[in-house]
Coordinates of C-alpha atoms (C1' of nucleotides) in Angstrom, one line a residue:
Chain I
M1 CA 2.3 -44.5 20.8
A2 CA 2.7 -43.7 17.1
N3 CA 1.6 -40.1 17.4
E4 CA 3.9 -39.0 20.2
M5 CA 6.0 -36.8 18.0
K6 CA 4.9 -33.2 17.5
K7 CA 4.2 -32.6 13.8
P8 CA 5.9 -29.6 12.2
D9 CA 3.8 -26.4 11.9
P10 CA 1.9 -26.5 8.6
Y11 CA 1.5 -22.8 8.4
Q12 CA 1.6 -21.8 4.8
L13 CA 2.0 -18.1 4.1
S14 CA 0.9 -18.5 0.5
Q15 CA -2.5 -19.7 1.5
Q16 CA -3.3 -16.8 3.9
I17 CA -6.2 -14.5 2.8
G18 CA -4.4 -11.4 4.1
Y19 CA -1.2 -12.2 2.2
N20 CA -3.2 -13.0 -1.0
L21 CA -5.3 -9.8 -0.7
R22 CA -2.1 -7.9 -0.6
R23 CA -0.7 -9.7 -3.6
A24 CA -4.0 -9.3 -5.6
N25 CA -3.9 -5.6 -4.9
Q26 CA -0.2 -5.4 -6.0
R27 CA -1.1 -7.2 -9.2
H28 CA -4.0 -4.9 -10.0
V29 CA -1.9 -1.8 -9.3
A30 CA 0.8 -3.1 -11.7
I31 CA -1.8 -3.9 -14.4
F32 CA -3.4 -0.5 -13.9
A33 CA -0.1 1.3 -14.3
K34 CA 0.5 -0.6 -17.5
H35 CA -2.8 0.5 -19.0
V36 CA -3.4 4.0 -17.6
D37 CA -1.2 6.9 -18.6
G38 CA -0.1 9.3 -15.9
L39 CA -2.6 8.4 -13.2
T40 CA -2.2 6.0 -10.2
P41 CA -5.3 4.0 -9.1
T42 CA -5.8 6.4 -6.2
Q43 CA -5.6 9.5 -8.3
F44 CA -8.0 7.9 -10.8
A45 CA -10.4 7.2 -7.9
V46 CA -10.4 10.8 -6.9
L47 CA -11.2 12.0 -10.4
A48 CA -13.9 9.3 -10.7
R49 CA -15.5 10.5 -7.4
L50 CA -15.4 14.1 -8.4
W51 CA -16.9 13.1 -11.8
E52 CA -19.7 11.3 -9.9
C53 CA -20.4 13.8 -7.2
G54 CA -19.1 17.2 -8.4
A55 CA -17.2 19.5 -6.0
L56 CA -16.4 18.1 -2.6
S57 CA -14.5 19.2 0.5
Q58 CA -11.1 17.7 0.7
N59 CA -11.9 15.5 3.8
K60 CA -15.2 14.3 2.4
L61 CA -13.5 13.5 -0.9
G62 CA -11.0 11.4 1.2
R63 CA -13.8 9.6 2.9
L64 CA -15.5 8.8 -0.4
T65 CA -12.2 7.4 -1.8
A66 CA -11.1 5.5 1.3
M67 CA -8.2 7.8 2.2
D68 CA -7.5 9.5 5.5
S69 CA -7.0 13.3 5.6
A70 CA -3.2 13.0 5.5
T71 CA -3.3 10.8 2.4
I72 CA -5.9 12.7 0.4
K73 CA -4.0 15.9 0.9
G74 CA -1.0 14.5 -1.0
V75 CA -3.1 13.0 -3.7
V76 CA -5.1 16.3 -4.3
E77 CA -1.8 18.2 -4.3
R78 CA -0.3 16.0 -7.0
L79 CA -3.5 16.2 -9.1
R80 CA -3.5 20.0 -8.6
A81 CA 0.2 20.1 -9.8
K82 CA -1.0 18.3 -13.0
G83 CA -3.8 20.8 -13.5
L84 CA -6.5 18.2 -13.3
V85 CA -8.1 19.6 -10.1
H86 CA -8.5 23.0 -8.5
S87 CA -9.5 23.9 -5.0
S88 CA -11.2 27.0 -3.5
A89 CA -12.5 28.2 -0.2
D90 CA -16.1 27.5 0.7
Q91 CA -18.0 30.8 1.4
N92 CA -20.3 29.3 4.0
D93 CA -17.7 27.4 6.0
Q94 CA -14.2 28.8 6.2
R95 CA -12.7 25.4 7.2
L96 CA -13.6 23.7 3.9
R97 CA -11.4 23.6 0.8
L98 CA -13.8 22.7 -2.1
V99 CA -12.0 20.4 -4.6
D100 CA -13.3 20.1 -8.2
L101 CA -12.3 18.8 -11.6
T102 CA -10.8 21.3 -14.1
Q103 CA -11.6 21.0 -17.8
A104 CA -8.3 19.2 -18.2
G105 CA -9.3 16.9 -15.4
R106 CA -12.6 16.0 -17.1
A107 CA -10.8 15.3 -20.3
A108 CA -8.2 13.2 -18.5
F109 CA -10.8 11.2 -16.8
E110 CA -12.7 10.4 -20.0
I111 CA -9.5 9.1 -21.5
A112 CA -8.4 7.2 -18.5
L113 CA -11.8 5.6 -18.1
D114 CA -11.5 3.3 -21.1
Q115 CA -7.9 2.4 -20.0
A116 CA -9.1 1.6 -16.5
L117 CA -11.8 -0.7 -17.8
A118 CA -9.1 -2.4 -19.9
A119 CA -7.0 -2.8 -16.8
R120 CA -10.0 -4.3 -15.0
T121 CA -10.5 -6.8 -17.8
E122 CA -6.9 -7.9 -17.6
T123 CA -7.0 -8.2 -13.8
V124 CA -9.9 -10.7 -14.0
E125 CA -8.8 -12.5 -17.2
R126 CA -8.2 -15.8 -15.4
L127 CA -11.8 -15.9 -14.1
T128 CA -14.9 -17.0 -16.0
P129 CA -17.8 -14.5 -16.2
D130 CA -19.6 -16.4 -13.5
E131 CA -16.6 -16.4 -11.3
I132 CA -16.1 -12.6 -11.8
V133 CA -19.7 -12.0 -10.6
A134 CA -19.2 -14.3 -7.6
F135 CA -15.8 -12.7 -6.7
E136 CA -17.3 -9.2 -6.9
A137 CA -20.1 -10.2 -4.6
L138 CA -17.9 -11.9 -2.1
L139 CA -15.4 -9.0 -2.1
A140 CA -18.2 -6.5 -1.5
K141 CA -19.4 -8.6 1.4
L142 CA -15.9 -8.8 2.8
I143 CA -15.4 -5.1 2.9
Chain S
M1 CA -37.2 10.9 -30.2
A2 CA -37.4 10.1 -26.6
N3 CA -33.8 8.8 -26.3
E4 CA -32.1 11.7 -27.9
M5 CA -30.6 13.0 -24.6
K6 CA -27.2 11.4 -23.6
K7 CA -27.7 9.6 -20.4
P8 CA -25.2 10.5 -17.6
D9 CA -22.2 8.2 -17.2
P10 CA -23.1 5.4 -14.8
Y11 CA -19.5 4.7 -13.7
Q12 CA -19.6 3.7 -10.1
L13 CA -16.3 3.8 -8.3
S14 CA -17.6 1.7 -5.4
Q15 CA -18.3 -1.2 -7.7
Q16 CA -14.9 -1.4 -9.3
I17 CA -12.8 -4.5 -8.5
G18 CA -9.6 -2.6 -8.2
Y19 CA -11.0 -0.1 -5.8
N20 CA -12.6 -2.8 -3.7
L21 CA -9.4 -4.9 -3.6
R22 CA -7.6 -1.8 -2.2
R23 CA -10.3 -1.3 0.4
A24 CA -10.3 -5.0 1.3
N25 CA -6.6 -4.9 1.8
Q26 CA -6.9 -1.7 3.9
R27 CA -9.5 -3.3 6.1
H28 CA -7.4 -6.4 6.6
V29 CA -4.3 -4.4 7.5
A30 CA -6.3 -2.4 10.1
I31 CA -7.7 -5.6 11.6
F32 CA -4.2 -7.2 11.6
A33 CA -2.8 -4.2 13.4
K34 CA -5.5 -4.4 16.0
H35 CA -4.7 -8.1 16.8
V36 CA -1.0 -8.4 16.3
D37 CA 1.4 -6.6 18.7
G38 CA 4.4 -4.9 17.2
L39 CA 4.4 -6.5 13.7
T40 CA 3.0 -5.3 10.5
P41 CA 1.5 -7.8 8.0
T42 CA 4.6 -7.6 5.8
Q43 CA 7.0 -8.0 8.8
F44 CA 4.9 -11.0 9.9
A45 CA 5.1 -12.4 6.3
V46 CA 8.9 -12.3 6.5
L47 CA 9.0 -14.1 9.8
A48 CA 6.5 -16.7 8.5
R49 CA 8.6 -17.4 5.4
L50 CA 11.8 -17.7 7.4
W51 CA 10.0 -20.1 9.7
E52 CA 8.9 -22.1 6.7
C53 CA 12.1 -22.1 4.8
G54 CA 15.0 -21.3 7.2
A55 CA 17.7 -18.9 6.2
L56 CA 17.3 -17.2 2.9
S57 CA 19.2 -14.5 0.9
Q58 CA 17.6 -11.1 1.3
N59 CA 16.5 -10.9 -2.4
K60 CA 15.1 -14.5 -2.4
L61 CA 13.3 -13.7 0.8
G62 CA 11.8 -10.7 -0.9
R63 CA 10.6 -12.7 -3.9
L64 CA 9.0 -15.3 -1.5
T65 CA 7.1 -12.5 0.3
A66 CA 6.2 -10.4 -2.7
M67 CA 8.5 -7.5 -2.0
D68 CA 11.1 -6.0 -4.4
S69 CA 14.7 -5.5 -3.3
A70 CA 14.1 -1.9 -2.1
T71 CA 11.2 -2.9 0.0
I72 CA 12.6 -6.1 1.6
K73 CA 15.7 -4.1 2.6
G74 CA 13.7 -1.8 4.8
V75 CA 11.5 -4.6 6.3
V76 CA 14.6 -6.7 7.2
E77 CA 16.3 -3.6 8.6
R78 CA 13.3 -2.9 10.9
L79 CA 13.1 -6.6 12.0
R80 CA 16.9 -6.5 12.6
A81 CA 16.4 -3.4 14.8
K82 CA 13.9 -5.3 16.9
G83 CA 16.3 -8.2 17.2
L84 CA 13.9 -10.7 15.5
V85 CA 16.2 -11.4 12.6
H86 CA 20.0 -11.4 11.9
S87 CA 21.9 -11.5 8.7
S88 CA 25.4 -12.8 7.8
A89 CA 27.5 -13.1 4.7
D90 CA 27.3 -16.3 2.7
Q91 CA 30.7 -18.0 2.5
N92 CA 30.1 -19.5 -0.9
D93 CA 28.7 -16.4 -2.6
Q94 CA 30.0 -13.0 -1.5
R95 CA 27.0 -11.2 -2.9
L96 CA 24.5 -12.9 -0.6
R97 CA 23.3 -11.7 2.8
L98 CA 21.7 -14.7 4.5
V99 CA 18.8 -13.6 6.7
D100 CA 17.5 -15.9 9.4
L101 CA 15.3 -15.8 12.5
T102 CA 16.9 -15.2 15.9
Q103 CA 15.6 -17.0 19.0
A104 CA 13.6 -13.9 19.8
G105 CA 12.3 -14.0 16.3
R106 CA 11.1 -17.6 16.6
A107 CA 9.4 -16.7 19.9
A108 CA 7.8 -13.6 18.4
F109 CA 6.4 -15.6 15.5
E110 CA 4.9 -18.2 17.7
I111 CA 3.0 -15.5 19.7
A112 CA 2.0 -13.6 16.6
L113 CA 0.8 -16.7 14.8
D114 CA -2.3 -17.1 17.0
Q115 CA -3.0 -13.3 16.8
A116 CA -2.7 -13.4 13.0
L117 CA -5.2 -16.3 12.8
A118 CA -7.6 -14.3 15.0
A119 CA -7.2 -11.3 12.6
R120 CA -7.9 -13.6 9.7
T121 CA -11.1 -14.8 11.5
E122 CA -12.3 -11.3 12.0
T123 CA -11.5 -10.3 8.4
V124 CA -13.8 -13.1 7.0
E125 CA -16.4 -12.8 9.7
R126 CA -19.1 -11.7 7.4
L127 CA -18.7 -14.7 5.1
T128 CA -20.1 -18.2 5.7
P129 CA -17.7 -21.1 5.8
D130 CA -18.6 -22.0 2.2
E131 CA -18.1 -18.4 1.1
I132 CA -14.7 -18.3 2.7
V133 CA -13.7 -21.4 0.8
A134 CA -15.0 -20.0 -2.5
F135 CA -13.4 -16.6 -1.9
E136 CA -10.0 -18.2 -1.1
A137 CA -10.2 -20.2 -4.3
L138 CA -11.2 -17.2 -6.5
L139 CA -8.5 -15.0 -4.9
A140 CA -5.9 -17.6 -5.6
K141 CA -7.0 -17.9 -9.2
L142 CA -6.9 -14.1 -9.6
I143 CA -3.3 -13.7 -8.5
Chain J
dC1 C1' 41.3 -16.3 -19.9
dA2 C1' 38.6 -12.4 -21.4
dA3 C1' 34.2 -10.3 -22.8
dC4 C1' 29.7 -10.4 -21.6
dA5 C1' 25.5 -11.1 -19.1
dT6 C1' 23.3 -11.9 -14.8
dC7 C1' 22.5 -11.5 -10.0
dT8 C1' 22.7 -9.2 -5.5
dG9 C1' 22.1 -5.6 -2.6
dC10 C1' 22.0 -0.5 -2.2
dT11 C1' 20.4 4.3 -3.0
dT12 C1' 17.3 7.8 -4.7
dG13 C1' 12.9 9.5 -5.9
dT14 C1' 8.0 9.2 -6.0
dA15 C1' 3.4 7.6 -4.2
dT16 C1' 0.3 5.7 -1.1
dA17 C1' -1.3 4.8 3.9
dC18 C1' -2.1 5.8 8.7
dG19 C1' -1.4 7.5 13.7
dA20 C1' -0.8 11.5 16.4
dA21 C1' -0.8 16.1 17.5
dC22 C1' -2.1 20.7 16.2
dA23 C1' -4.7 25.4 15.2
dA24 C1' -8.6 27.5 13.2
dA25 C1' -13.4 27.4 12.3
dT26 C1' -17.9 25.7 13.5
dC27 C1' -21.5 23.7 16.1
dT28 C1' -23.9 22.3 20.5
dG29 C1' -25.8 22.5 25.0
dC30 C1' -26.8 25.0 28.6
Chain A
dG1 C1' -23.8 34.0 24.5
dC2 C1' -20.4 31.2 25.7
dA3 C1' -17.6 27.0 27.2
dG4 C1' -16.9 22.6 25.4
dA5 C1' -17.0 19.3 21.7
dT6 C1' -16.4 18.4 16.9
dT7 C1' -14.7 19.1 12.2
dT8 C1' -11.3 20.5 8.9
dG9 C1' -7.0 20.7 7.1
dT10 C1' -2.0 20.6 8.1
dT11 C1' 2.5 18.6 9.6
dC12 C1' 5.5 15.0 11.2
dG13 C1' 6.9 10.3 11.7
dT14 C1' 6.8 5.6 10.3
dA15 C1' 6.0 1.8 6.9
dT16 C1' 5.1 -0.3 2.6
dA17 C1' 5.8 -0.3 -2.7
dC18 C1' 8.1 0.2 -7.0
dA19 C1' 11.1 2.2 -10.9
dA20 C1' 15.6 3.3 -12.2
dG21 C1' 20.3 3.3 -11.8
dC22 C1' 24.6 1.8 -9.5
dA23 C1' 28.8 -1.3 -8.1
dG24 C1' 30.5 -5.6 -6.9
dA25 C1' 30.4 -10.6 -7.3
dT26 C1' 29.4 -14.5 -10.0
dG27 C1' 28.4 -17.3 -14.3
dT28 C1' 28.7 -18.1 -19.1
dT29 C1' 30.6 -18.4 -23.6
dG30 C1' 33.8 -17.9 -27.0

DNA sequence: CAACATCTGCTTGTATACGAACAAATCTGC
DNA sequence: GCAGATTTGTTCGTATACAAGCAGATGTTG
């Protein structure tokens, strides 16, 4: 028979969704770093969430920015070291550390916002407007 | 005038492509860890590339798996500690460390391959077949 | 052949990212 | 009101991820 030989495995790493999600994220992080001064994407996410919601406990802030408690601790600490954020004890619940933007944090976010939007534009520059809409919808459905 | 008041900034972190790329990647990494025993997605990517290409220098292996030289060093070291990979000096070029699968590495990849495909299935479970095709195409265009 | 540039792999430093274990504070059920 | 469960924040260990700088090997060009 002609088909007796086992064909070689056609597994192609470059076509795997997981691998390409990782690469897409790497690319966006690099573009973000190029556009936004002094803030990583995760640090920017924390500022954005505080801008949206106001003061939040550290753990809740982590949940709203997709970071576990060990990760958000480091991010808040680095933002605190830059003076963009301050934290204080909650009077009603002694466990909570309320995190909030400082004046410098608000100013930094306003500057970074335009830069982050420019980064987003470069990230999707190879897609048409229709493709961007479609990609955003599929990405949201995937999460 | 009715519109004299400045409207509050409508910036929504949860709708940003960069933030959602990070979350999609986080989700896939978690699903991958649930399905695949003893290998991270990056470690699996290294095994897959060696399976595809055969022995490669460490730096070239890094380029073909989207890791810089500092990152690939650690990944190879951990795979070497598990006995899945070995490295040897290239006779023609004293700079190169040729990395290749061991027998155990080949066996581990064959087992992990099915698990990785199951992880991929769960990652895209909320998309229809047509949406999966569309998403893969847009993701490839984005990178 | 000698000066120069490039490539390879390594190290350090910084920044996510998460699991696991822990103590203190709070809440819940009885 | 009190024992048990939960929540919060911390620490430790492990694993990417990348910039910058380094030394040794190789390639290139005059």
